Amino acid sequence: MFPAMEASPLKKLEFSLDSVTDLSSPSASSSSPAVATFSCVDGVTELRFLQSDSTHCFTFDLASAQLFKLGTVQFICVSAGNSEEKSFSQGVNIIFGSEKDSKEFYDSFEEWRRKEALVPGSSTLSASKSKFDDKIEASSAKMYFHYYGQLLHQQNMLQDYVRTGTYYAAVMENRSDFAGRVVVDVGAGSGILSMFAAQAGAKHVYAVEASEMAEYARKLIAGNPLFADRITVIKGKVEDIELPEKADVLISEPMGTLLVNERMLESYVIARDRFMSPNGKMFPTVGRIHMAPFSDEFLFIEMANKALFWQQQNYYGVDLTPLFGSAHQGYFSQPVVDAFDPRLLVAPPMFHTIDFTQMKEEDFYEIDIPLKFTASMCTRVHGLACWFDVLFDGSTVQRWLTTAPGAPTTHWYQIRCVLAQPIYVMAGQEITGRLHLIAHSGQSYTIDLTLSAKMWGPGASQGGILQSSTCKFDLKEPYYRMSQPQAYPVAQEPPLPPQPQLNTQDIQIQNDEFEEELLQEPPQNANTQL
């Protein structure tokens, strides 16, 4: 057993300030010199601000106090009020005479906050978990914030000119939604969206960023003095931090692959519930997941051939075949992220709408989408293709950002779930199924996909399923193919027979006569109905 940790003595500590201003009535309160004092009274650690020309004292319990840095010598200190109403009991704006005094005060504040958790009877537990920590694995969160804390990844997103340009246009075309308003940038990253909002005339922008990118954002914003004084960077998660005022506008880029990957949309709606005023606006406002069955013989053979390595019976004297089935299943559990030719789609797409202004956090835990398509050609269906778009519902202009195949490629590309067992369809045949997404603690989703071809031709009125194929995918572990769309001919050739290197035992066709009939069908023009 290790000896119990004892809290080191908390000594009284004082700092001189140039001014302290009450945030609740900045015009009425004076901004005379003051003294900030850290102390421990009856086991409660406190921070007090006493003005030299007044007997009024601002007292903050360090268990609930938060400090936000506005500049090199300026801070806002707030204290949480009623937790149910998510309000503040008080807040002050403090200014120091030098950067040295400012840094020493900030360091002391952090040290006292840590020590406060060790004081007997303290109301704060240093090991307590936030709502985010309760549902996300620590290892996943660490890798996630490490990834987005690097400039090279921010550059990759900034250089997606479809993404960045659409956000800029959505903000600038709707200046009336931002001018004179308080804005919260959720997951601010480099701070680019915060600066867009400031350019549009925002009164103040709170840029919330949990990764180390927050420091880069502060540096970048400070280097743009035209709007630096109207942007406050807050390092922390929206689930944990507090803000001194309500927001009129939320802006964020919370979309991942298939729209919902990385589970940041949950943080986006949590920020809505915590910080947005009742009539506030959200940029983006609505998201849609688009889906359509596709046929891509090249991709299917590429996926199947990956596992052929495990068919070797004499690999340095070792038989690898016992693992072939597992390897084959593993490759087909990876969604494929790439850009593809829209002529590979074999039916008009459908979409599922997610309204960010209405969705609850819990609604993202499980998403169930029934599928129904009508095939526009005779072909072999290899799986389901998906992409998304989002709407910026501004007061002046409504603008869409799309990741659709055939549109300018974004860093999201598109995603395809490839079935290990394809199904055959005839033109006009109905394809049904289900896309079921279940969130997991790795900040992603498990996908269950089922596609079925309904009875076609004589006897179809009686219904029934002719073929069905099911596969499970892990959205967190995709195959990043990310090639540009291949130059497919306008009229595709009929599906080729299985290649020699494929093991036909593992790629079975349920009805050989049905396969032979389909292969004899004349080629269809893919542009006629799509």
mmCIF file of N, CA and C in Angstrom, residues 273-340:
data_model
loop_
_atom_site.group_PDB
_atom_site.id
_atom_site.type_symbol
_atom_site.label_atom_id
_atom_site.label_comp_id
_atom_site.label_asym_id
_atom_site.label_seq_id
_atom_site.Cartn_x
_atom_site.Cartn_y
_atom_site.Cartn_z
ATOM 1 N N ASP A 273 -27.324 22.918 -26.746
ATOM 2 C CA ASP A 273 -28.150 22.887 -25.537
ATOM 3 C C ASP A 273 -27.551 23.716 -24.405
ATOM 4 N N ARG A 274 -26.230 23.801 -24.354
ATOM 5 C CA ARG A 274 -25.582 24.491 -23.241
ATOM 6 C C ARG A 274 -25.411 25.989 -23.481
ATOM 7 N N PHE A 275 -25.111 26.361 -24.725
ATOM 8 C CA PHE A 275 -24.664 27.734 -24.952
ATOM 9 C C PHE A 275 -25.557 28.576 -25.862
ATOM 10 N N MET A 276 -26.385 27.976 -26.687
ATOM 11 C CA MET A 276 -27.109 28.755 -27.689
ATOM 12 C C MET A 276 -28.397 29.340 -27.127
ATOM 13 N N SER A 277 -28.664 30.586 -27.458
ATOM 14 C CA SER A 277 -29.899 31.243 -27.041
ATOM 15 C C SER A 277 -31.077 30.604 -27.778
ATOM 16 N N PRO A 278 -32.300 30.747 -27.261
ATOM 17 C CA PRO A 278 -33.456 30.038 -27.837
ATOM 18 C C PRO A 278 -33.665 30.255 -29.329
ATOM 19 N N ASN A 279 -33.416 31.449 -29.832
ATOM 20 C CA ASN A 279 -33.641 31.734 -31.244
ATOM 21 C C ASN A 279 -32.339 31.784 -32.039
ATOM 22 N N GLY A 280 -31.319 31.098 -31.539
ATOM 23 C CA GLY A 280 -30.018 31.132 -32.192
ATOM 24 C C GLY A 280 -29.990 30.339 -33.494
ATOM 25 N N LYS A 281 -28.911 30.530 -34.244
ATOM 26 C CA LYS A 281 -28.731 29.838 -35.523
ATOM 27 C C LYS A 281 -27.540 28.891 -35.446
ATOM 28 N N MET A 282 -27.615 27.828 -36.255
ATOM 29 C CA MET A 282 -26.526 26.846 -36.319
ATOM 30 C C MET A 282 -26.008 26.766 -37.751
ATOM 31 N N PHE A 283 -24.696 26.894 -37.895
ATOM 32 C CA PHE A 283 -24.025 26.751 -39.191
ATOM 33 C C PHE A 283 -23.020 25.600 -39.081
ATOM 34 N N PRO A 284 -23.307 24.406 -39.664
ATOM 35 C CA PRO A 284 -24.440 24.040 -40.513
ATOM 36 C C PRO A 284 -25.704 23.742 -39.698
ATOM 37 N N THR A 285 -26.833 23.657 -40.434
ATOM 38 C CA THR A 285 -28.140 23.506 -39.809
ATOM 39 C C THR A 285 -28.680 22.088 -39.936
ATOM 40 N N VAL A 286 -28.504 21.488 -41.105
ATOM 41 C CA VAL A 286 -29.059 20.170 -41.416
ATOM 42 C C VAL A 286 -28.008 19.349 -42.156
ATOM 43 N N GLY A 287 -27.993 18.049 -41.912
ATOM 44 C CA GLY A 287 -27.130 17.133 -42.655
ATOM 45 C C GLY A 287 -27.946 16.018 -43.280
ATOM 46 N N ARG A 288 -27.471 15.497 -44.405
ATOM 47 C CA ARG A 288 -28.162 14.393 -45.070
ATOM 48 C C ARG A 288 -27.149 13.321 -45.468
ATOM 49 N N ILE A 289 -27.469 12.063 -45.159
ATOM 50 C CA ILE A 289 -26.673 10.927 -45.614
ATOM 51 C C ILE A 289 -27.345 10.359 -46.853
ATOM 52 N N HIS A 290 -26.620 10.344 -47.979
ATOM 53 C CA HIS A 290 -27.148 9.820 -49.236
ATOM 54 C C HIS A 290 -26.619 8.402 -49.457
ATOM 55 N N MET A 291 -27.450 7.539 -50.028
ATOM 56 C CA MET A 291 -27.096 6.133 -50.222
ATOM 57 C C MET A 291 -27.633 5.632 -51.556
ATOM 58 N N ALA A 292 -26.853 4.745 -52.195
ATOM 59 C CA ALA A 292 -27.305 4.094 -53.429
ATOM 60 C C ALA A 292 -26.492 2.818 -53.632
ATOM 61 N N PRO A 293 -27.096 1.756 -54.166
ATOM 62 C CA PRO A 293 -26.328 0.540 -54.481
ATOM 63 C C PRO A 293 -25.403 0.814 -55.658
ATOM 64 N N PHE A 294 -24.283 0.103 -55.702
ATOM 65 C CA PHE A 294 -23.313 0.324 -56.773
ATOM 66 C C PHE A 294 -22.809 -1.008 -57.313
ATOM 67 N N SER A 295 -22.220 -0.955 -58.507
ATOM 68 C CA SER A 295 -21.574 -2.118 -59.123
ATOM 69 C C SER A 295 -20.165 -1.718 -59.535
ATOM 70 N N ASP A 296 -19.163 -2.395 -58.987
ATOM 71 C CA ASP A 296 -17.761 -2.087 -59.304
ATOM 72 C C ASP A 296 -16.958 -3.387 -59.226
ATOM 73 N N GLU A 297 -16.858 -4.082 -60.366
ATOM 74 C CA GLU A 297 -16.158 -5.362 -60.410
ATOM 75 C C GLU A 297 -14.681 -5.207 -60.067
ATOM 76 N N PHE A 298 -14.086 -4.103 -60.502
ATOM 77 C CA PHE A 298 -12.664 -3.872 -60.228
ATOM 78 C C PHE A 298 -12.398 -3.801 -58.727
ATOM 79 N N LEU A 299 -13.227 -3.026 -58.007
ATOM 80 C CA LEU A 299 -13.054 -2.878 -56.561
ATOM 81 C C LEU A 299 -13.296 -4.205 -55.858
ATOM 82 N N PHE A 300 -14.328 -4.935 -56.272
ATOM 83 C CA PHE A 300 -14.653 -6.200 -55.620
ATOM 84 C C PHE A 300 -13.498 -7.193 -55.751
ATOM 85 N N ILE A 301 -12.930 -7.310 -56.953
ATOM 86 C CA ILE A 301 -11.815 -8.237 -57.164
ATOM 87 C C ILE A 301 -10.590 -7.778 -56.371
ATOM 88 N N GLU A 302 -10.368 -6.469 -56.323
ATOM 89 C CA GLU A 302 -9.249 -5.935 -55.530
ATOM 90 C C GLU A 302 -9.393 -6.314 -54.060
ATOM 91 N N MET A 303 -10.599 -6.175 -53.512
ATOM 92 C CA MET A 303 -10.828 -6.520 -52.105
ATOM 93 C C MET A 303 -10.646 -8.021 -51.873
ATOM 94 N N ALA A 304 -11.207 -8.835 -52.771
ATOM 95 C CA ALA A 304 -11.132 -10.289 -52.600
ATOM 96 C C ALA A 304 -9.696 -10.790 -52.726
ATOM 97 N N ASN A 305 -8.934 -10.185 -53.628
ATOM 98 C CA ASN A 305 -7.564 -10.649 -53.853
ATOM 99 C C ASN A 305 -6.620 -10.339 -52.699
ATOM 100 N N LYS A 306 -6.989 -9.392 -51.851
ATOM 101 C CA LYS A 306 -6.112 -9.045 -50.721
ATOM 102 C C LYS A 306 -5.883 -10.241 -49.802
ATOM 103 N N ALA A 307 -6.900 -11.074 -49.671
ATOM 104 C CA ALA A 307 -6.793 -12.203 -48.735
ATOM 105 C C ALA A 307 -6.100 -13.419 -49.338
ATOM 106 N N LEU A 308 -5.766 -13.372 -50.634
ATOM 107 C CA LEU A 308 -5.158 -14.545 -51.279
ATOM 108 C C LEU A 308 -3.795 -14.898 -50.691
ATOM 109 N N PHE A 309 -3.144 -13.923 -50.062
ATOM 110 C CA PHE A 309 -1.877 -14.204 -49.388
ATOM 111 C C PHE A 309 -2.034 -15.363 -48.405
ATOM 112 N N TRP A 310 -3.207 -15.437 -47.774
ATOM 113 C CA TRP A 310 -3.438 -16.441 -46.733
ATOM 114 C C TRP A 310 -3.871 -17.784 -47.303
ATOM 115 N N GLN A 311 -3.839 -17.928 -48.614
ATOM 116 C CA GLN A 311 -4.141 -19.222 -49.227
ATOM 117 C C GLN A 311 -2.878 -20.031 -49.503
ATOM 118 N N GLN A 312 -1.735 -19.487 -49.128
ATOM 119 C CA GLN A 312 -0.478 -20.212 -49.359
ATOM 120 C C GLN A 312 -0.373 -21.396 -48.392
ATOM 121 N N GLN A 313 -0.081 -22.560 -48.970
ATOM 122 C CA GLN A 313 0.020 -23.771 -48.161
ATOM 123 C C GLN A 313 1.458 -24.090 -47.767
ATOM 124 N N ASN A 314 2.399 -23.372 -48.356
ATOM 125 C CA ASN A 314 3.812 -23.637 -48.019
ATOM 126 C C ASN A 314 4.550 -22.301 -47.974
ATOM 127 N N TYR A 315 4.253 -21.504 -46.963
ATOM 128 C CA TYR A 315 4.921 -20.217 -46.779
ATOM 129 C C TYR A 315 6.080 -20.448 -45.812
ATOM 130 N N TYR A 316 7.278 -20.645 -46.378
ATOM 131 C CA TYR A 316 8.452 -21.025 -45.572
ATOM 132 C C TYR A 316 8.127 -22.243 -44.703
ATOM 133 N N GLY A 317 7.414 -23.180 -45.303
ATOM 134 C CA GLY A 317 7.076 -24.407 -44.602
ATOM 135 C C GLY A 317 5.853 -24.322 -43.713
ATOM 136 N N VAL A 318 5.148 -23.191 -43.764
ATOM 137 C CA VAL A 318 3.977 -22.994 -42.907
ATOM 138 C C VAL A 318 2.728 -22.904 -43.777
ATOM 139 N N ASP A 319 1.659 -23.589 -43.378
ATOM 140 C CA ASP A 319 0.376 -23.539 -44.073
ATOM 141 C C ASP A 319 -0.442 -22.371 -43.503
ATOM 142 N N LEU A 320 -0.696 -21.361 -44.335
ATOM 143 C CA LEU A 320 -1.419 -20.165 -43.878
ATOM 144 C C LEU A 320 -2.923 -20.262 -44.062
ATOM 145 N N THR A 321 -3.382 -21.297 -44.703
ATOM 146 C CA THR A 321 -4.803 -21.371 -45.071
ATOM 147 C C THR A 321 -5.778 -21.361 -43.895
ATOM 148 N N PRO A 322 -5.391 -21.797 -42.673
ATOM 149 C CA PRO A 322 -6.372 -21.722 -41.578
ATOM 150 C C PRO A 322 -6.867 -20.306 -41.292
ATOM 151 N N LEU A 323 -6.099 -19.290 -41.709
ATOM 152 C CA LEU A 323 -6.494 -17.914 -41.436
ATOM 153 C C LEU A 323 -7.114 -17.220 -42.642
ATOM 154 N N PHE A 324 -7.278 -17.949 -43.751
ATOM 155 C CA PHE A 324 -7.806 -17.304 -44.952
ATOM 156 C C PHE A 324 -9.212 -16.747 -44.723
ATOM 157 N N GLY A 325 -10.092 -17.534 -44.117
ATOM 158 C CA GLY A 325 -11.466 -17.086 -43.902
ATOM 159 C C GLY A 325 -11.527 -15.831 -43.053
ATOM 160 N N SER A 326 -10.710 -15.790 -41.985
ATOM 161 C CA SER A 326 -10.702 -14.611 -41.110
ATOM 162 C C SER A 326 -10.158 -13.394 -41.837
ATOM 163 N N ALA A 327 -9.110 -13.597 -42.643
ATOM 164 C CA ALA A 327 -8.534 -12.488 -43.391
ATOM 165 C C ALA A 327 -9.520 -11.952 -44.421
ATOM 166 N N HIS A 328 -10.198 -12.866 -45.112
ATOM 167 C CA HIS A 328 -11.191 -12.475 -46.114
ATOM 168 C C HIS A 328 -12.303 -11.648 -45.470
ATOM 169 N N GLN A 329 -12.770 -12.110 -44.322
ATOM 170 C CA GLN A 329 -13.813 -11.393 -43.594
ATOM 171 C C GLN A 329 -13.307 -10.038 -43.111
ATOM 172 N N GLY A 330 -12.051 -9.985 -42.674
ATOM 173 C CA GLY A 330 -11.474 -8.735 -42.184
ATOM 174 C C GLY A 330 -11.389 -7.662 -43.254
ATOM 175 N N TYR A 331 -10.979 -8.034 -44.455
ATOM 176 C CA TYR A 331 -10.876 -7.047 -45.526
ATOM 177 C C TYR A 331 -12.246 -6.516 -45.922
ATOM 178 N N PHE A 332 -13.241 -7.379 -45.910
ATOM 179 C CA PHE A 332 -14.576 -6.939 -46.288
ATOM 180 C C PHE A 332 -15.312 -6.243 -45.145
ATOM 181 N N SER A 333 -14.686 -6.150 -43.983
ATOM 182 C CA SER A 333 -15.272 -5.372 -42.886
ATOM 183 C C SER A 333 -14.801 -3.924 -42.916
ATOM 184 N N GLN A 334 -13.938 -3.597 -43.873
ATOM 185 C CA GLN A 334 -13.420 -2.238 -43.992
ATOM 186 C C GLN A 334 -14.235 -1.445 -45.019
ATOM 187 N N PRO A 335 -14.884 -0.364 -44.608
ATOM 188 C CA PRO A 335 -15.506 0.510 -45.603
ATOM 189 C C PRO A 335 -14.404 1.139 -46.465
ATOM 190 N N VAL A 336 -14.698 1.328 -47.728
ATOM 191 C CA VAL A 336 -13.715 1.876 -48.672
ATOM 192 C C VAL A 336 -13.938 3.380 -48.810
ATOM 193 N N VAL A 337 -12.905 4.157 -48.519
ATOM 194 C CA VAL A 337 -12.973 5.611 -48.669
ATOM 195 C C VAL A 337 -12.217 5.994 -49.933
ATOM 196 N N ASP A 338 -12.936 6.490 -50.921
ATOM 197 C CA ASP A 338 -12.316 6.945 -52.164
ATOM 198 C C ASP A 338 -13.317 7.787 -52.936
ATOM 199 N N ALA A 339 -12.878 8.272 -54.092
ATOM 200 C CA ALA A 339 -13.776 8.990 -54.997
ATOM 201 C C ALA A 339 -14.099 8.057 -56.157
ATOM 202 N N PHE A 340 -15.379 7.934 -56.488
ATOM 203 C CA PHE A 340 -15.747 6.994 -57.543
ATOM 204 C C PHE A 340 -16.614 7.692 -58.588
#
